[in-house]
Tab-separated table of C-alpha atoms in Angstrom:
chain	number	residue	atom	x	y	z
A	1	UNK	CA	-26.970	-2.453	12.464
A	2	UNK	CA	-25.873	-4.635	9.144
A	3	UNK	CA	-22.673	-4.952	9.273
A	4	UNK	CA	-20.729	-6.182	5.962
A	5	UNK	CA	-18.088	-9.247	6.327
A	6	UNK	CA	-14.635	-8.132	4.225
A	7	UNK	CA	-13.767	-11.578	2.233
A	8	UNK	CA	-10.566	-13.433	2.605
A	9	UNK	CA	-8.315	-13.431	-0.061
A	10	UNK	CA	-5.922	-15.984	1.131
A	11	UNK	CA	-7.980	-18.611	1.935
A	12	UNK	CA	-6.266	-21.786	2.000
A	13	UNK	CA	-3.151	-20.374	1.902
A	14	UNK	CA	-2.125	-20.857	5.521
A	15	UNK	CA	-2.632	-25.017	4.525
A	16	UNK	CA	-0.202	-24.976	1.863
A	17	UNK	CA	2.580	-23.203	3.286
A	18	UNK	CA	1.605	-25.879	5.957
A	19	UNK	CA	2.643	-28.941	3.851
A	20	UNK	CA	5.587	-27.112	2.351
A	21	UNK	CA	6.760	-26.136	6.067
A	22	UNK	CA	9.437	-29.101	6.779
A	23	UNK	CA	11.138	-27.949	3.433
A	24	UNK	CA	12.700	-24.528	4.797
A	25	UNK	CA	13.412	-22.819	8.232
A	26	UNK	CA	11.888	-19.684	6.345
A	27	UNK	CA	8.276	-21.407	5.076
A	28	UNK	CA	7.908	-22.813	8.546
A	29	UNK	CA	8.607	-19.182	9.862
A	30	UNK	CA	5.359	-17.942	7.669
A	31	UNK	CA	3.152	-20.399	8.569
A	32	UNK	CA	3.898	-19.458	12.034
A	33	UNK	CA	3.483	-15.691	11.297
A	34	UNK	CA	0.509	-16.144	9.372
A	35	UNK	CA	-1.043	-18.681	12.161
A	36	UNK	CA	-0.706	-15.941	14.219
A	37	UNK	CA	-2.670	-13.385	12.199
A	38	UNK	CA	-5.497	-16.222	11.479
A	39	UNK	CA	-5.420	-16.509	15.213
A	40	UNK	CA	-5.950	-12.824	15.474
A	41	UNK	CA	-8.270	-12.113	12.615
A	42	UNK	CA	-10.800	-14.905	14.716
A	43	UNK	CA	-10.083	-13.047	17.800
A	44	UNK	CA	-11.075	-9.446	16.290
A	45	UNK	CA	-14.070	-11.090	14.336
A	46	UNK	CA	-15.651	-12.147	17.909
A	47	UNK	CA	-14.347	-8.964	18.854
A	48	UNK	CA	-16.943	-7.385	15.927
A	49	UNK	CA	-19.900	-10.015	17.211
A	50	UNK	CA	-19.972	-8.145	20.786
A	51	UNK	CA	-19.670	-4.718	19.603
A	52	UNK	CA	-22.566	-5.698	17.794
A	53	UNK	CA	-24.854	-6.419	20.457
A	54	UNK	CA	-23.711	-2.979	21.522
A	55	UNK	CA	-24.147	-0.988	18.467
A	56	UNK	CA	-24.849	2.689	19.857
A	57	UNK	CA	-22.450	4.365	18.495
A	58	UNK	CA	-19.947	2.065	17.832
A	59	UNK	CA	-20.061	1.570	13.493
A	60	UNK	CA	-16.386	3.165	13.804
A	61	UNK	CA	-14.804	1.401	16.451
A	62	UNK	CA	-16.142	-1.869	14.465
A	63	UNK	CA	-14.969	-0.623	10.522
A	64	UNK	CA	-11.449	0.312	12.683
A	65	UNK	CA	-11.291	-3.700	13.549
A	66	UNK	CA	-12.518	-4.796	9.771
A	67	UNK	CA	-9.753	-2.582	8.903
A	68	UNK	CA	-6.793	-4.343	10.675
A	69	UNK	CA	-8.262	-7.819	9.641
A	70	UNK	CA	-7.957	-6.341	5.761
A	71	UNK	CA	-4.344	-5.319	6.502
A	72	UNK	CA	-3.264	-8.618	8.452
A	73	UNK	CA	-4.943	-11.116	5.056
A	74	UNK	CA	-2.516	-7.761	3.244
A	75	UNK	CA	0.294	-9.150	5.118
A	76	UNK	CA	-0.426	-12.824	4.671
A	77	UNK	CA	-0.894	-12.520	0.522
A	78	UNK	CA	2.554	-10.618	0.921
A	79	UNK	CA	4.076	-13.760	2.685
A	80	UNK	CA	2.708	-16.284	0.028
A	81	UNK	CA	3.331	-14.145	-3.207
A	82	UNK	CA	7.077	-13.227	-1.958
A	83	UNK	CA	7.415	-17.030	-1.964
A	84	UNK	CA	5.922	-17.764	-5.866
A	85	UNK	CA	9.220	-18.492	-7.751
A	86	UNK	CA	8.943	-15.734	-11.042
A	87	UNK	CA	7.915	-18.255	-13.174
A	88	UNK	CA	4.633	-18.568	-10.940
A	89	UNK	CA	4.088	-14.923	-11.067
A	90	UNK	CA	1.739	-15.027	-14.370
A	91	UNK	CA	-0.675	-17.809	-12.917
A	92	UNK	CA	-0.635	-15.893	-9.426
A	93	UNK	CA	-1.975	-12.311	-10.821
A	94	UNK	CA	-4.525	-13.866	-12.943
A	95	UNK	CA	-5.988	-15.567	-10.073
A	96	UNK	CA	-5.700	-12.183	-8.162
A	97	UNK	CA	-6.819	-10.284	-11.579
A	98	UNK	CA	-10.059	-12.666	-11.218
A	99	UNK	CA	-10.506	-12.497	-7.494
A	100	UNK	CA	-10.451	-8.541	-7.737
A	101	UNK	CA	-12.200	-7.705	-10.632
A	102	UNK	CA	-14.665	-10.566	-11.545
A	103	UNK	CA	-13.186	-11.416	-15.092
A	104	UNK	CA	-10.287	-13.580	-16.366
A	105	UNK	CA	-7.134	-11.833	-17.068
A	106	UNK	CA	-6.003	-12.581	-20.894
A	107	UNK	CA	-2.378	-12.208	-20.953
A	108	UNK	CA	-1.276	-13.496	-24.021
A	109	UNK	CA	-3.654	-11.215	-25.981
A	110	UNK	CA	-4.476	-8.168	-23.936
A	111	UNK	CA	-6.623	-6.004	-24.717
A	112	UNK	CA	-8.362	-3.581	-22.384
A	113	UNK	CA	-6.850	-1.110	-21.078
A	114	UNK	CA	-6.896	-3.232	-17.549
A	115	UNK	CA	-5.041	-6.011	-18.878
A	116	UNK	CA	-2.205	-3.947	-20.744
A	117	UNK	CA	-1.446	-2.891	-17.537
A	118	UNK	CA	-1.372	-6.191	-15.661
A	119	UNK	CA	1.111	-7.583	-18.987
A	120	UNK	CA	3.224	-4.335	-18.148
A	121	UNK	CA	3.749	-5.108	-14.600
A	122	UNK	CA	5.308	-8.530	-15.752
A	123	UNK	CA	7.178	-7.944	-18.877
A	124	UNK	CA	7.269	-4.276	-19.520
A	125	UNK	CA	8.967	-2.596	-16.396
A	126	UNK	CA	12.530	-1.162	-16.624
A	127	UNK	CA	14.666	0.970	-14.071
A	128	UNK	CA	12.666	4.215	-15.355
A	129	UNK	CA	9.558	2.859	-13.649
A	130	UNK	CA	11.173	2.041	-9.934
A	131	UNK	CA	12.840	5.742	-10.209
A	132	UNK	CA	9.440	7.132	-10.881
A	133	UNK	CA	7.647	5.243	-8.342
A	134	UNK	CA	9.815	6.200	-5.910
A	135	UNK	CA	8.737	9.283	-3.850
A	136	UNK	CA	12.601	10.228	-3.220
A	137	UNK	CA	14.419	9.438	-6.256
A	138	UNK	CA	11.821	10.790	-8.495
A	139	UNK	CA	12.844	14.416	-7.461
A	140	UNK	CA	15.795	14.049	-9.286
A	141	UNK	CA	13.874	13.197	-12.944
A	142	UNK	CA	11.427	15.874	-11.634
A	143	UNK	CA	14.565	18.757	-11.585
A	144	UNK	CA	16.046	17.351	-14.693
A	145	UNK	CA	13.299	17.500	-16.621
A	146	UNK	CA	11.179	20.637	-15.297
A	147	UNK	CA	13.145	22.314	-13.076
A	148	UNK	CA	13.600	22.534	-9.076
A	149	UNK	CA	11.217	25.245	-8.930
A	150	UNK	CA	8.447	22.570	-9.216
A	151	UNK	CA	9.496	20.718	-6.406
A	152	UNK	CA	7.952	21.117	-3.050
A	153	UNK	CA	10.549	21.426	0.037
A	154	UNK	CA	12.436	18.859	1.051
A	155	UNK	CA	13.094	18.662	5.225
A	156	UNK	CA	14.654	15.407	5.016
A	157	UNK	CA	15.252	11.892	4.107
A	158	UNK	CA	16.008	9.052	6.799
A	159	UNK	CA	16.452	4.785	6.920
A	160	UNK	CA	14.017	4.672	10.197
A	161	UNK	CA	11.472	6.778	11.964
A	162	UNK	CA	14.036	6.760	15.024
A	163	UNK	CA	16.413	8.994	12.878
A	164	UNK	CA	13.679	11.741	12.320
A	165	UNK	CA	14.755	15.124	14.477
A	166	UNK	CA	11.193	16.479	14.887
A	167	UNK	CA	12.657	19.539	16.552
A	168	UNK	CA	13.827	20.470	13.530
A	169	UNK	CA	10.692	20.222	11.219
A	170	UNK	CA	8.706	23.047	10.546
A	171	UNK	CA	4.938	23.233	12.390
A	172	UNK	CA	3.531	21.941	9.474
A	173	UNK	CA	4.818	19.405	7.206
A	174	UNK	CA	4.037	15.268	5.475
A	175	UNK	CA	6.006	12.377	5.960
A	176	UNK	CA	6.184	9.973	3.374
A	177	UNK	CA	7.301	6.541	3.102
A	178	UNK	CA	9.206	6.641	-0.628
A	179	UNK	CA	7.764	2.539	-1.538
A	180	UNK	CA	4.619	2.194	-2.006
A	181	UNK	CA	1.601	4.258	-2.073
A	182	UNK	CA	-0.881	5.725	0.553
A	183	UNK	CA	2.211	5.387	2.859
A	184	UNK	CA	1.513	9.203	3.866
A	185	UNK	CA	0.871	11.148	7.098
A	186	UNK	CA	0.048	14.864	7.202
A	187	UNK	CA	1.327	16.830	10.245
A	188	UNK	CA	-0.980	19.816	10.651
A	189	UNK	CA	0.936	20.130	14.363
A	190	UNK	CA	4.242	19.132	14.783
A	191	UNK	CA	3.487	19.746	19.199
A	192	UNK	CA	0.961	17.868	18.910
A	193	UNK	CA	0.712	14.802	16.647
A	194	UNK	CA	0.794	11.563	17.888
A	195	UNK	CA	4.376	10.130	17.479
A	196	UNK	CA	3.362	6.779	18.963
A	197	UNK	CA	1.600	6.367	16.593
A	198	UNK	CA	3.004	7.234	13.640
A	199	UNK	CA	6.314	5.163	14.735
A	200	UNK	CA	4.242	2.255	14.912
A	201	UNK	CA	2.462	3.070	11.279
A	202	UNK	CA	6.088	3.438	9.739
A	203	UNK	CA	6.958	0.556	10.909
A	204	UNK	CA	4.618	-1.652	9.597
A	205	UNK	CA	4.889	0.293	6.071
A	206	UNK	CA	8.720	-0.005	5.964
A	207	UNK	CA	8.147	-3.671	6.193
A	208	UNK	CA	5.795	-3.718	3.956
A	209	UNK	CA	6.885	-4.939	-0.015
A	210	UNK	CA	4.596	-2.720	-1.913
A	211	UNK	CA	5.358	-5.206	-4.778
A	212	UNK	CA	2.757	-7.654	-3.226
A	213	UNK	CA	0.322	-5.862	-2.294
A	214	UNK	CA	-1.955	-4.928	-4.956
A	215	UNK	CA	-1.062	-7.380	-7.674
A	216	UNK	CA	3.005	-7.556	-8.647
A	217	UNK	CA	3.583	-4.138	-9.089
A	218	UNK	CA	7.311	-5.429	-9.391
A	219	UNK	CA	8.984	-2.594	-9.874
A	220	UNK	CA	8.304	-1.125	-6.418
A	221	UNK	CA	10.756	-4.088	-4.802
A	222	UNK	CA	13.777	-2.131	-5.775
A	223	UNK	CA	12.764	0.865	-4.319
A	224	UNK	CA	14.814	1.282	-1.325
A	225	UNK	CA	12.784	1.397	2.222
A	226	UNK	CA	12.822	5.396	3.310
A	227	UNK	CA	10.900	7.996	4.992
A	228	UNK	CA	10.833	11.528	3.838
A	229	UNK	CA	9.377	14.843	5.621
A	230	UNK	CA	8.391	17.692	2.898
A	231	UNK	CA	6.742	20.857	2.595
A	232	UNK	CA	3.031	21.065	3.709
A	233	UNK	CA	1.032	22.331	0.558
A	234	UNK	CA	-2.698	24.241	1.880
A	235	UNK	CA	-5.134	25.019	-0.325
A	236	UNK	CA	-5.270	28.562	-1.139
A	237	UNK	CA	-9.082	28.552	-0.876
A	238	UNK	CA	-9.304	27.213	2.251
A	239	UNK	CA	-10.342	23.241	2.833
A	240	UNK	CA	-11.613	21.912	-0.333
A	241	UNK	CA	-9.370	19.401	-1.035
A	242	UNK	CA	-6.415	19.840	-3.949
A	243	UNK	CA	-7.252	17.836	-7.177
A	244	UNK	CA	-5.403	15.397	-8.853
A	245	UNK	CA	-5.730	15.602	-12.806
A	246	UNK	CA	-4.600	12.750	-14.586
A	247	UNK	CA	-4.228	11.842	-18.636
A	248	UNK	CA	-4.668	7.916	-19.198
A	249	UNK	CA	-4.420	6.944	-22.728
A	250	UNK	CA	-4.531	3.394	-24.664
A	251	UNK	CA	-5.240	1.936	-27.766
A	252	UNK	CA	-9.313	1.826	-27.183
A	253	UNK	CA	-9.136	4.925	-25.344
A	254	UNK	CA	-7.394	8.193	-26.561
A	255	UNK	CA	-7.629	10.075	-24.012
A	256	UNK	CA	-9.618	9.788	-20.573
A	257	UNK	CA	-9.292	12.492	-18.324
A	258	UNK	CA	-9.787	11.582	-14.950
A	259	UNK	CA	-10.049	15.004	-12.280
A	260	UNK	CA	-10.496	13.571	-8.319
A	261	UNK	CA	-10.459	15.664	-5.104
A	262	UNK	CA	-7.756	15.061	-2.999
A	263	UNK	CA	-9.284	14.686	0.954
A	264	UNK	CA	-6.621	13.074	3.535
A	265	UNK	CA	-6.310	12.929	7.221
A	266	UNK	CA	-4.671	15.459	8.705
A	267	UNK	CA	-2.384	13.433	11.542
């Protein structure tokens, strides 16, 4: 079985918080936390070697363990980019910009449709953008501007997963963290979902700055922490997926229309 390696992003990064950690309580706090992950991502990659040698079967239980290694070198870019003072931020997402995408990010004269965006995400970002990013306060410009008849149902809104009164909730139904994105679980069974679970997903996502995870996407760091339960939207054709039309337009591009199928997890 050939088995694919995910790269470390952070590399080196563990070393310079290192040198900086005698400065402040709080640096020598991350280089703890992310000596811990390094510790765990070696532990989980010999982990991977002995699966190996048992391979029948087993390609999930090994992507499920590159997974959490990808999401623990998440956490330890968020530790080191929350860090950067602002005036860092430019040098920081061009490195990222290169490391991602195999090209050098031109800032000062963007001009692909890419590197508008990255210059937006910097300079161009107002309160508008947080309100829209957010899953919960976006309802509001969403009513304002449409109507509430285009809003799905809204069970409930709450600071902690603790809070949530399942008994309460429909059968059916998705909880959202309101921060970031991909921070969604659909409930297809409200008896029997796995709470566990979930409790410990949400709580790794409401510690989670969204901000610093895919590249300073600033304006999600204002977005206040939440979890939200709405309506459960089925296909009316059965399980094909819903699709997600979306306009993109920019000064090389008028208009590209990009159509994708929606598939998620039901939890």
């Amino acid at each position: 079985m050939n088995v694919r390696r995910k790269k470390n992003p952070v590399n080196g990064i563990r070393n310079k918080l290192c040198r900086l950690a005698y400065r402040l309580p709080v640096l020598r706090a991350l280089a703890c936390r992310m000596a811990e992950l390094e510790r765990k991502n070696e532990q989980l990659s010999a982990y991977c070697a002995k699966l190996q040698e048992k391979s029948d079967g087993l390609d999930y239980r090994i992507d499920d363990v590159y997974h959490q290694i990808f999401l623990n070198q998440k956490e330890m870019s968020q530790c080191w980019y929350r860090l950067l003072p602002r005036d860092q931020y430019p040098e920081a997402l061009k490195e990222w910009y290169l490391r991602e995408t195999g090209k050098k990010l031109d800032l000062e004269h963007p001009i692909s449709f890419n590197e508008k965006i990255q210059w937006i995400k910097l300079y161009g970002l107002n309160e508008k953008c947080t309100q829209l990013a957010d899953k919960y306060a976006v309802r509001d410009h969403i009513a304002k501007v449409l109507g509430r008849e285009y809003l799905t149902e809204l069970y409930g809104v709450w600071d902690t997963f603790d809070a949530i009164d399942f008994e309460r909730l429909p059968k059916q139904f998705i909880l959202k963290a309101t921060h970031g994105s991909s921070m969604n679980l659909i409930v297809t069974d409200r008896a029997s979902f796995d709470r566990v679970q979930a409790e410990k997903q949400f709580r790794r996502w409401l510690c989670t700055d969204y901000a610093f995870y895919t590249g300073f996407e600033l304006h999600y760091s204002a977005i206040p922490r939440r979890i939200i339960a709405e309506e459960y939207l089925q296909h009316p054709c059965g399980g094909g997926g819903w699709r997600n039309t979306r306009s993109i337009c920019s000064m090389e591009n008028r208009n590209i229309l990009r159509i994708m199928k929606i598939r998620q997890k039901a939890g």
